[in-house]
XYZ file of C-alpha atoms in Angstrom:
619
model
C 209.382 88.486 157.437
C 206.814 90.606 159.297
C 203.404 89.187 160.284
C 200.697 90.170 157.799
C 197.524 88.619 159.268
C 195.537 90.964 161.481
C 192.191 90.892 163.267
C 189.647 93.141 161.632
C 188.074 95.878 163.792
C 184.510 95.197 164.888
C 182.962 97.920 162.730
C 184.687 96.510 159.610
C 183.593 92.968 160.447
C 180.056 94.215 160.944
C 180.022 95.897 157.535
C 181.253 92.687 155.905
C 178.515 90.699 157.677
C 175.979 93.300 156.628
C 176.725 92.480 152.991
C 175.279 89.000 153.572
C 172.453 89.826 155.959
C 171.274 93.213 154.613
C 170.999 93.164 150.832
C 168.204 95.726 150.528
C 165.557 97.431 152.757
C 163.388 94.299 152.580
C 166.147 92.369 154.398
C 165.927 94.805 157.324
C 162.138 94.431 157.410
C 162.441 90.641 157.550
C 164.953 90.634 160.410
C 163.055 93.169 162.522
C 159.687 91.457 162.041
C 161.155 88.081 163.011
C 162.685 89.589 166.153
C 159.271 91.010 167.078
C 157.688 87.563 166.620
C 160.356 85.938 168.824
C 159.455 88.517 171.511
C 155.957 86.909 171.701
C 154.151 89.972 170.365
C 150.423 90.033 169.634
C 150.458 93.216 167.506
C 153.271 94.266 165.172
C 153.286 97.550 163.260
C 155.592 98.246 160.319
C 156.160 101.863 159.230
C 158.065 102.526 155.999
C 159.048 105.770 154.250
C 160.444 106.054 150.720
C 160.462 102.257 150.323
C 162.688 101.885 153.386
C 165.467 104.172 152.189
C 164.506 106.910 154.647
C 162.850 104.982 157.485
C 161.989 101.443 158.553
C 160.303 101.235 161.947
C 158.903 98.133 163.671
C 156.799 98.536 166.823
C 155.682 95.517 168.872
C 154.042 94.827 172.236
C 156.314 91.921 173.135
C 158.416 91.155 176.198
C 160.871 94.013 175.735
C 164.480 94.060 176.936
C 166.348 95.055 180.057
C 169.040 97.755 180.003
C 171.853 95.199 179.653
C 170.050 93.184 176.975
C 169.316 96.324 174.974
C 173.012 97.187 174.819
C 174.189 93.623 174.164
C 171.676 93.091 171.340
C 173.862 95.174 168.996
C 176.995 93.076 169.599
C 178.010 90.422 167.064
C 176.957 86.840 167.897
C 174.981 88.012 170.917
C 171.636 86.209 171.071
C 169.076 84.899 173.533
C 167.867 82.164 171.172
C 170.564 79.484 171.640
C 173.126 78.521 174.263
C 175.129 75.708 172.635
C 175.773 74.125 169.235
C 173.235 71.380 169.976
C 170.500 74.012 170.101
C 170.903 74.514 166.324
C 169.064 71.208 165.823
C 166.096 72.066 168.032
C 165.312 75.624 166.937
C 161.893 77.038 167.831
C 162.681 80.686 167.109
C 163.161 82.746 163.931
C 166.593 84.133 164.723
C 169.598 82.404 166.249
C 172.749 83.808 164.607
C 172.975 87.078 166.571
C 174.160 89.039 163.535
C 171.102 90.958 162.304
C 171.046 93.970 164.652
C 174.837 94.323 164.625
C 174.862 94.277 160.810
C 172.011 96.774 160.534
C 173.593 99.140 163.070
C 176.853 99.099 161.071
C 175.266 100.629 157.955
C 172.429 102.828 159.260
C 171.240 105.165 162.004
C 169.388 103.021 164.545
C 167.189 104.142 167.422
C 165.932 101.558 169.926
C 163.245 102.070 172.591
C 162.320 99.120 174.786
C 160.691 98.364 178.142
C 159.745 95.248 180.038
C 156.315 94.964 181.612
C 157.552 95.018 185.230
C 159.756 98.098 184.685
C 158.530 101.642 185.158
C 160.936 103.194 182.652
C 162.469 101.957 179.455
C 165.776 102.327 177.615
C 166.641 104.390 174.544
C 169.809 103.748 172.535
C 171.011 105.592 169.432
C 173.700 104.072 167.190
C 175.285 105.381 163.993
C 177.591 103.105 162.020
C 178.258 100.729 164.977
C 179.088 103.708 167.202
C 176.852 104.256 170.234
C 175.852 107.921 170.327
C 173.621 107.935 173.392
C 171.932 105.692 175.945
C 169.363 107.070 178.351
C 166.213 106.317 180.296
C 162.941 107.055 178.515
C 159.197 106.768 179.018
C 157.868 104.231 176.519
C 155.089 101.601 176.439
C 155.744 97.900 176.983
C 157.521 96.243 174.087
C 160.129 97.400 171.595
C 160.275 100.094 168.924
C 163.276 100.065 166.610
C 163.819 102.659 163.856
C 166.333 102.245 161.037
C 167.080 105.499 159.207
C 169.326 106.419 156.242
C 170.158 102.859 155.234
C 173.633 102.451 153.649
C 174.550 106.030 154.596
C 178.229 105.056 154.937
C 178.299 102.731 151.913
C 177.262 104.979 149.002
C 178.023 102.284 146.401
C 175.470 99.929 147.953
C 172.905 102.720 148.164
C 173.385 103.567 144.483
C 172.731 99.956 143.547
C 169.270 100.041 145.116
C 166.386 99.911 142.654
C 163.548 102.423 142.330
C 161.114 102.984 145.198
C 158.417 100.941 143.450
C 160.677 97.915 143.099
C 162.041 98.117 146.646
C 158.521 98.544 148.047
C 157.442 95.424 146.178
C 160.210 93.433 147.885
C 159.193 94.830 151.281
C 155.567 93.794 150.692
C 156.724 90.304 149.705
C 158.624 89.915 152.980
C 155.660 91.310 154.917
C 153.371 88.735 153.261
C 155.701 85.866 154.122
C 155.888 86.766 157.803
C 152.178 87.594 158.126
C 151.075 84.345 156.442
C 153.238 82.258 158.757
C 151.629 83.808 161.873
C 147.866 84.344 161.507
C 147.582 84.438 165.321
C 149.417 87.816 165.350
C 147.900 91.110 164.148
C 149.953 93.051 161.603
C 149.735 96.635 160.346
C 151.806 98.165 157.539
C 151.996 101.903 156.815
C 153.862 103.338 153.823
C 154.424 107.093 153.468
C 151.635 107.830 155.931
C 148.951 105.658 154.275
C 147.874 102.281 155.640
C 148.644 99.501 153.157
C 147.629 96.492 155.276
C 145.652 95.987 158.470
C 145.532 92.272 159.239
C 143.636 91.338 162.421
C 144.268 88.141 164.335
C 142.425 85.371 162.474
C 142.570 81.798 161.227
C 144.825 80.781 158.349
C 142.167 80.891 155.631
C 141.030 84.373 156.626
C 144.632 85.599 156.716
C 145.142 84.431 153.118
C 141.912 86.163 152.060
C 142.819 89.394 153.897
C 146.157 89.580 152.087
C 145.221 88.484 148.575
C 141.634 89.766 148.323
C 138.120 88.469 148.952
C 137.939 86.621 145.642
C 140.708 84.282 146.830
C 138.292 82.483 149.159
C 136.557 80.611 146.332
C 139.909 79.490 144.879
C 141.181 77.645 147.966
C 141.125 73.873 148.439
C 142.091 72.732 151.974
C 144.952 70.262 152.413
C 145.264 68.349 155.702
C 147.518 65.372 156.377
C 149.298 64.077 159.465
C 151.883 61.297 159.563
C 154.706 60.299 161.885
C 157.181 62.167 159.688
C 155.239 65.218 158.548
C 152.127 67.250 159.293
C 150.704 69.277 156.413
C 148.078 72.023 156.695
C 147.043 74.826 154.392
C 145.499 75.364 150.997
C 146.141 74.933 147.296
C 144.452 76.923 144.528
C 141.992 75.374 142.095
C 143.517 74.563 138.681
C 141.198 76.935 136.810
C 142.658 79.836 138.807
C 146.291 78.982 138.002
C 148.445 82.038 137.438
C 151.202 82.994 135.036
C 153.492 83.957 137.909
C 154.788 82.229 141.040
C 153.651 85.032 143.336
C 151.153 82.905 145.270
C 153.457 80.016 146.144
C 154.338 79.795 149.833
C 156.065 76.982 151.718
C 156.450 77.266 155.478
C 158.456 74.767 157.514
C 157.778 75.096 161.232
C 156.269 78.564 160.534
C 159.365 79.715 158.629
C 159.163 80.711 154.956
C 161.457 78.646 152.734
C 162.249 78.217 149.043
C 162.514 74.657 147.744
C 162.498 73.769 144.056
C 162.271 70.076 144.994
C 159.073 70.425 147.036
C 157.657 72.808 144.449
C 158.055 70.041 141.877
C 155.933 67.776 144.094
C 153.072 70.279 143.910
C 153.466 70.725 140.159
C 153.365 66.959 139.586
C 150.175 66.734 141.680
C 148.553 69.269 139.317
C 149.852 67.492 136.205
C 147.228 67.403 133.473
C 144.959 69.904 135.218
C 146.564 73.191 134.114
C 147.571 74.891 130.895
C 151.208 75.120 129.899
C 152.958 78.164 131.332
C 150.632 78.348 134.353
C 151.669 77.848 137.960
C 149.500 76.567 140.846
C 148.889 78.644 143.952
C 149.606 77.091 147.333
C 149.889 78.178 150.966
C 151.248 75.148 152.837
C 152.700 74.853 156.316
C 154.832 71.774 157.014
C 155.523 70.750 160.604
C 158.540 68.463 161.014
C 160.851 67.466 163.838
C 163.471 70.268 164.212
C 166.160 67.579 164.526
C 165.504 66.417 160.950
C 166.251 69.771 159.299
C 169.228 72.120 159.070
C 168.369 75.832 158.793
C 171.909 77.170 159.173
C 172.679 77.076 155.426
C 172.509 80.773 154.520
C 172.157 83.992 156.574
C 168.733 84.661 154.999
C 167.542 81.280 156.409
C 165.279 80.599 153.389
C 167.111 77.387 152.446
C 166.653 74.204 154.483
C 168.255 70.774 154.284
C 165.961 67.810 155.036
C 167.086 64.408 156.273
C 164.649 62.502 154.047
C 163.487 64.662 151.135
C 162.104 61.717 149.136
C 159.571 60.810 151.830
C 158.448 64.423 152.180
C 158.080 64.641 148.386
C 155.864 61.551 148.221
C 153.661 62.566 151.168
C 153.237 66.130 149.900
C 152.375 65.035 146.363
C 149.848 62.409 147.463
C 148.241 64.790 149.994
C 147.625 67.458 147.345
C 146.278 64.904 144.846
C 143.983 63.489 147.531
C 142.594 66.957 148.336
C 141.982 67.744 144.671
C 140.113 64.466 144.259
C 138.240 64.713 147.554
C 136.747 68.075 146.637
C 135.940 66.970 143.064
C 138.618 69.217 141.573
C 140.440 66.424 139.759
C 138.444 64.193 137.379
C 137.824 60.641 138.639
C 136.948 57.598 136.509
C 134.740 55.074 138.321
C 132.854 52.730 136.006
C 131.063 50.838 138.831
C 129.403 53.861 140.414
C 126.175 55.411 139.210
C 125.545 58.950 140.444
C 121.791 58.541 139.932
C 121.708 55.908 142.678
C 123.332 58.175 145.283
C 121.064 59.045 148.203
C 121.164 62.737 149.217
C 122.388 63.395 152.750
C 119.188 65.149 153.817
C 117.228 61.937 153.112
C 119.174 60.069 155.780
C 116.869 58.885 158.556
C 113.661 59.399 156.563
C 111.224 56.482 156.348
C 110.052 55.381 152.946
C 106.352 55.531 152.053
C 104.264 53.903 149.333
C 103.625 56.136 146.321
C 100.054 57.333 145.787
C 98.315 57.141 142.418
C 95.420 59.392 141.466
C 93.139 58.357 138.581
C 90.413 60.472 136.999
C 87.831 57.827 136.249
C 85.516 60.259 134.417
C 88.092 60.990 131.725
C 86.771 60.220 128.227
C 89.063 60.908 125.272
C 86.200 60.533 122.741
C 83.953 63.116 124.337
C 83.316 66.058 121.954
C 82.957 68.858 124.476
C 84.921 69.693 127.602
C 83.065 68.732 130.741
C 84.096 69.348 134.281
C 84.923 66.157 136.154
C 83.732 65.339 139.621
C 87.244 65.807 140.932
C 87.225 69.446 139.837
C 89.479 69.008 136.804
C 88.617 69.240 133.107
C 88.710 66.346 130.704
C 89.950 67.059 127.225
C 87.781 66.541 124.164
C 88.827 64.716 121.062
C 86.993 64.473 117.736
C 88.143 62.224 114.955
C 87.787 63.928 111.593
C 87.874 62.117 108.254
C 91.136 62.369 106.352
C 91.088 64.766 103.402
C 91.523 63.457 99.848
C 94.858 64.182 98.127
C 93.145 66.165 95.349
C 92.118 68.832 97.871
C 95.752 69.787 98.362
C 95.813 71.465 94.941
C 92.456 73.258 95.134
C 92.815 77.059 94.753
C 96.570 77.062 94.099
C 96.201 78.880 90.799
C 94.183 81.765 92.225
C 96.462 82.055 95.259
C 99.555 82.136 93.095
C 98.117 84.891 90.890
C 97.191 86.958 93.914
C 100.627 86.554 95.500
C 102.333 87.507 92.254
C 100.213 90.664 91.987
C 100.968 91.638 95.589
C 104.711 91.424 95.086
C 104.558 93.235 91.756
C 103.099 96.266 93.537
C 105.892 96.466 96.148
C 108.191 99.420 95.604
C 111.795 99.825 96.891
C 113.635 103.072 97.543
C 116.689 101.800 95.661
C 117.986 98.541 94.307
C 120.025 96.620 96.913
C 123.691 96.420 96.089
C 126.269 94.068 97.595
C 129.486 96.004 97.543
C 132.879 95.130 99.013
C 135.247 97.467 100.786
C 137.897 96.597 98.242
C 137.856 96.522 94.487
C 137.704 93.024 92.982
C 140.693 93.773 90.767
C 142.701 94.853 93.788
C 141.788 91.605 95.547
C 142.946 89.572 92.613
C 146.217 91.460 92.457
C 146.865 91.108 96.172
C 146.037 87.411 96.130
C 148.753 86.957 93.542
C 151.262 88.902 95.644
C 151.122 87.158 99.060
C 150.515 83.593 100.241
C 150.087 82.088 103.691
C 152.012 78.919 104.560
C 150.612 76.650 107.315
C 148.754 79.673 108.741
C 152.069 80.744 110.251
C 154.233 82.395 107.589
C 153.396 84.961 104.928
C 155.305 84.541 101.672
C 155.684 87.439 99.285
C 157.707 87.895 96.125
C 160.336 90.583 95.698
C 162.594 91.484 92.791
C 165.568 89.510 94.080
C 163.600 86.428 95.135
C 161.197 85.591 97.984
C 160.313 87.122 101.364
C 159.157 84.898 104.279
C 157.541 86.695 107.247
C 156.619 85.280 110.674
C 153.102 86.698 111.098
C 153.117 86.582 114.904
C 156.416 88.421 115.335
C 155.610 90.865 112.544
C 152.288 91.802 114.144
C 154.052 92.206 117.499
C 156.390 94.780 115.936
C 153.484 96.670 114.328
C 151.467 96.770 117.566
C 154.532 97.614 119.663
C 155.411 100.736 117.702
C 151.761 101.759 117.573
C 151.388 101.431 121.357
C 154.588 103.387 121.961
C 153.250 106.130 119.726
C 149.949 106.241 121.622
C 151.592 106.354 125.052
C 153.959 109.107 123.891
C 151.476 111.275 121.979
C 148.629 110.329 124.370
C 145.960 110.149 121.646
C 144.789 106.547 121.960
C 141.283 105.568 120.819
C 139.144 103.436 123.133
C 135.830 101.666 122.673
C 133.230 102.012 125.421
C 131.837 98.854 127.002
C 128.086 98.356 127.234
C 128.462 97.050 130.789
C 131.441 97.925 133.048
C 133.939 95.125 133.575
C 134.939 94.520 137.203
C 138.168 92.663 138.035
C 139.786 91.791 141.361
C 143.508 91.644 142.134
C 145.722 91.159 145.172
C 147.257 94.111 147.008
C 150.649 93.599 145.353
C 149.070 93.467 141.902
C 147.040 96.572 142.641
C 150.253 98.448 143.483
C 151.672 97.465 140.093
C 148.515 98.488 138.256
C 148.475 101.854 140.038
C 151.989 102.494 138.751
C 150.918 101.563 135.205
C 147.481 103.206 135.322
C 148.473 106.377 133.458
C 150.247 104.434 130.712
C 147.293 102.042 130.393
C 144.943 104.995 129.963
C 147.156 106.331 127.179
C 146.815 103.010 125.335
C 142.999 103.196 125.458
C 141.896 101.723 128.802
C 139.292 103.729 130.741
C 138.961 103.093 134.493
C 135.914 104.233 136.431
C 136.992 102.753 139.779
C 140.432 101.974 141.130
C 140.107 101.143 144.820
C 140.797 98.437 147.403
C 141.385 95.168 145.545
C 139.202 95.796 142.522
C 139.099 97.898 139.394
C 136.197 98.765 137.100
C 136.868 99.201 133.374
C 134.439 101.087 131.123
C 136.605 101.337 128.011
C 139.271 99.242 126.291
C 141.557 99.794 123.281
C 139.887 99.291 119.913
C 141.646 96.041 119.057
C 141.209 94.432 122.513
C 138.233 92.038 122.937
C 136.415 92.354 126.252
C 136.794 88.632 127.018
C 140.602 88.903 126.983
C 141.027 91.985 129.192
C 141.701 89.993 132.378
C 144.166 87.709 130.552
C 146.010 90.705 129.100
C 146.290 92.437 132.494
C 147.500 89.243 134.198
C 150.129 88.778 131.502
C 151.162 92.412 131.934
C 151.567 91.963 135.704
C 153.617 88.816 135.087
C 155.925 90.585 132.633
C 156.409 93.582 134.926
C 157.280 91.375 137.910
C 159.776 89.339 135.917
C 161.570 92.240 134.250
C 161.221 94.744 137.144
C 161.438 98.117 135.363
C 163.273 100.901 137.182
C 162.318 104.001 135.211
C 159.235 105.435 133.577
C 160.631 104.857 130.105
C 161.326 101.179 130.694
C 157.900 100.744 132.324
C 156.232 102.246 129.239
C 158.386 100.122 126.971
C 157.564 96.983 128.947
C 153.851 97.820 128.832
C 153.991 98.107 125.034
C 155.920 94.827 124.770
C 153.487 92.947 126.974
C 150.348 94.250 125.271
C 151.745 93.625 121.786
C 152.585 90.044 122.751
C 149.060 89.446 124.079
C 147.217 91.125 121.187
C 149.306 89.889 118.244
C 147.779 87.296 115.912
C 148.979 83.822 116.795
C 150.517 81.117 114.647
C 147.721 79.019 113.150
C 145.360 81.928 112.501
C 144.235 82.149 108.873
C 144.436 85.567 107.186
C 142.712 86.837 104.090
C 144.773 88.144 101.180
C 143.999 91.737 102.109
C 144.986 91.119 105.752
C 148.255 89.520 104.642
C 149.110 92.454 102.397
C 148.138 94.978 105.067
C 150.384 93.237 107.611
C 153.320 93.238 105.184
C 152.874 96.919 104.368
C 152.490 97.831 108.057
C 155.627 95.893 108.978
C 157.844 97.682 106.492
C 156.384 101.022 107.575
C 157.887 100.425 111.047
C 161.191 101.920 112.165
C 162.701 98.507 112.958
C 160.899 95.974 110.745
C 163.619 93.307 110.887
C 163.196 92.341 114.564
C 160.304 91.848 116.978
C 160.085 93.829 120.268
C 162.041 90.979 121.909
C 164.809 91.244 119.253
C 163.812 88.128 117.337
C 163.911 87.972 113.526
C 160.605 88.853 111.851
C 161.445 87.907 108.248
C 164.042 86.271 106.054
C 164.774 86.601 102.346
C 165.772 83.947 99.827
C 167.296 85.134 96.572
C 167.052 83.459 93.191
C 170.698 82.411 93.559
C 169.761 80.476 96.709
C 167.159 78.563 94.740
C 169.620 77.950 91.899
C 172.081 76.401 94.357
C 169.382 73.994 95.563
C 168.934 72.653 92.015
C 172.621 72.241 91.224
């Protein structure tokens, strides 16, 4: 029998490896940024076109590479980060596998320019699909510039599976945030389609968080600092009142490397237990420094999963450190029955000497003196005169004459018309409607039909009514808005602002009016008629959460998702009492919809029970 096992060619092996390393343009961004950090750069610039599908370019001012290193960097398992297997347990660099550049070069057009500081000229290499097209000497500044063009040009199936530009850009921004947060001592710049999205100067960790997520973030941060023999923790957690409906602001870094850990995340959540509403998630930006020998990073090519030697100890230290910070800064409530706040001495009184209190007495004060007289001290003494108490008969003197006069005055008053208290609805109609619908536990509306009884879930039914109404407004573009007396200003992070910019036109069609839409803040001067001003920020946050979770790819699905999110936020909740007219109006509106039987999330809005069903119950 002939031999059937063969060695795969290098370009095939590289394409297979690329399937693990390069999943989307954001994967390329991550690998190139980490290489720039390992090159000891102080300024890193990321240039992206068409969400990375056309161009991803990373420029740094790091050490650069020699001619030989530049050529070897595109070979599989060629790396300068490790020398032996033991080095895997003492990693100080981002990369170590030696697969990233080889995988990227196998599925894209790559151009590399690099120069070391001591060299006069640099090296330029062009590769297409693992094939070296050219290598020549070039004039270039110190550092490395690598451009990745036409990603997945030779794998059309993978390119077709990419999402829309908005979705892919969101993933690129997420990776950019993770790398930039881990290295506040490096300046970062990001440019997308010719416009500067981020310009992050070298700063401390707190300022880096504020520069990325907006100026309003500064007041939300609570510092966390703890150092033990096993673990050193530094960073910030968000105050409970600023908890979010998404997990966007949750960052764990182990030895300056972003990781995902559900176990450690549970430690943070348990520290916030009892301080947040259900469905909210705490924000945290925590950097954990551990001994490299106690962790294993080589779990997955993306290097976002880490195995710890002693997870239980890390869990306990992390949880107690966060709880301590929340209590230290008076975020968490503390019960102390032995301490009286009134007896606390302010800090600015420390070192002051006590003095005897002085008492001033006005000896010329006479409470029985009839007239005010100026005292010798310059003040005035009050006068007091005791008058005899009036007899009880005097209370009724002149009442008869006063009453007659008052009666005559009111008899002469003339009105333009008799006041009438009228209702919007006829009393007979109210009586009829009250006999037609009933509300059970402020949650269900019960109505009678010919065949039996109709039971409607008021929350889901109202969602369906609002959903179809919002779709109609966004399609016909004739929404009605109410103007606010004072403009409402809200602040969001850069990622959230990108989402709102994509949804701005659809939001305007539903009734929102924006006067400003710049930087990290928006100003709203008008809202839809049925939206209270106090709930605008909650509605927009819920909308952002829904968009990020469902990730729409087309304009239709984005509009549909907007209508779903707004209808869920604006619909009447279970437990809200409705008048008879409101119940009847909701029932009529529901059955005027195109799909009255299900809510926008395809959940049943009503059920029917026939007379036969009741008869069976009594058998």
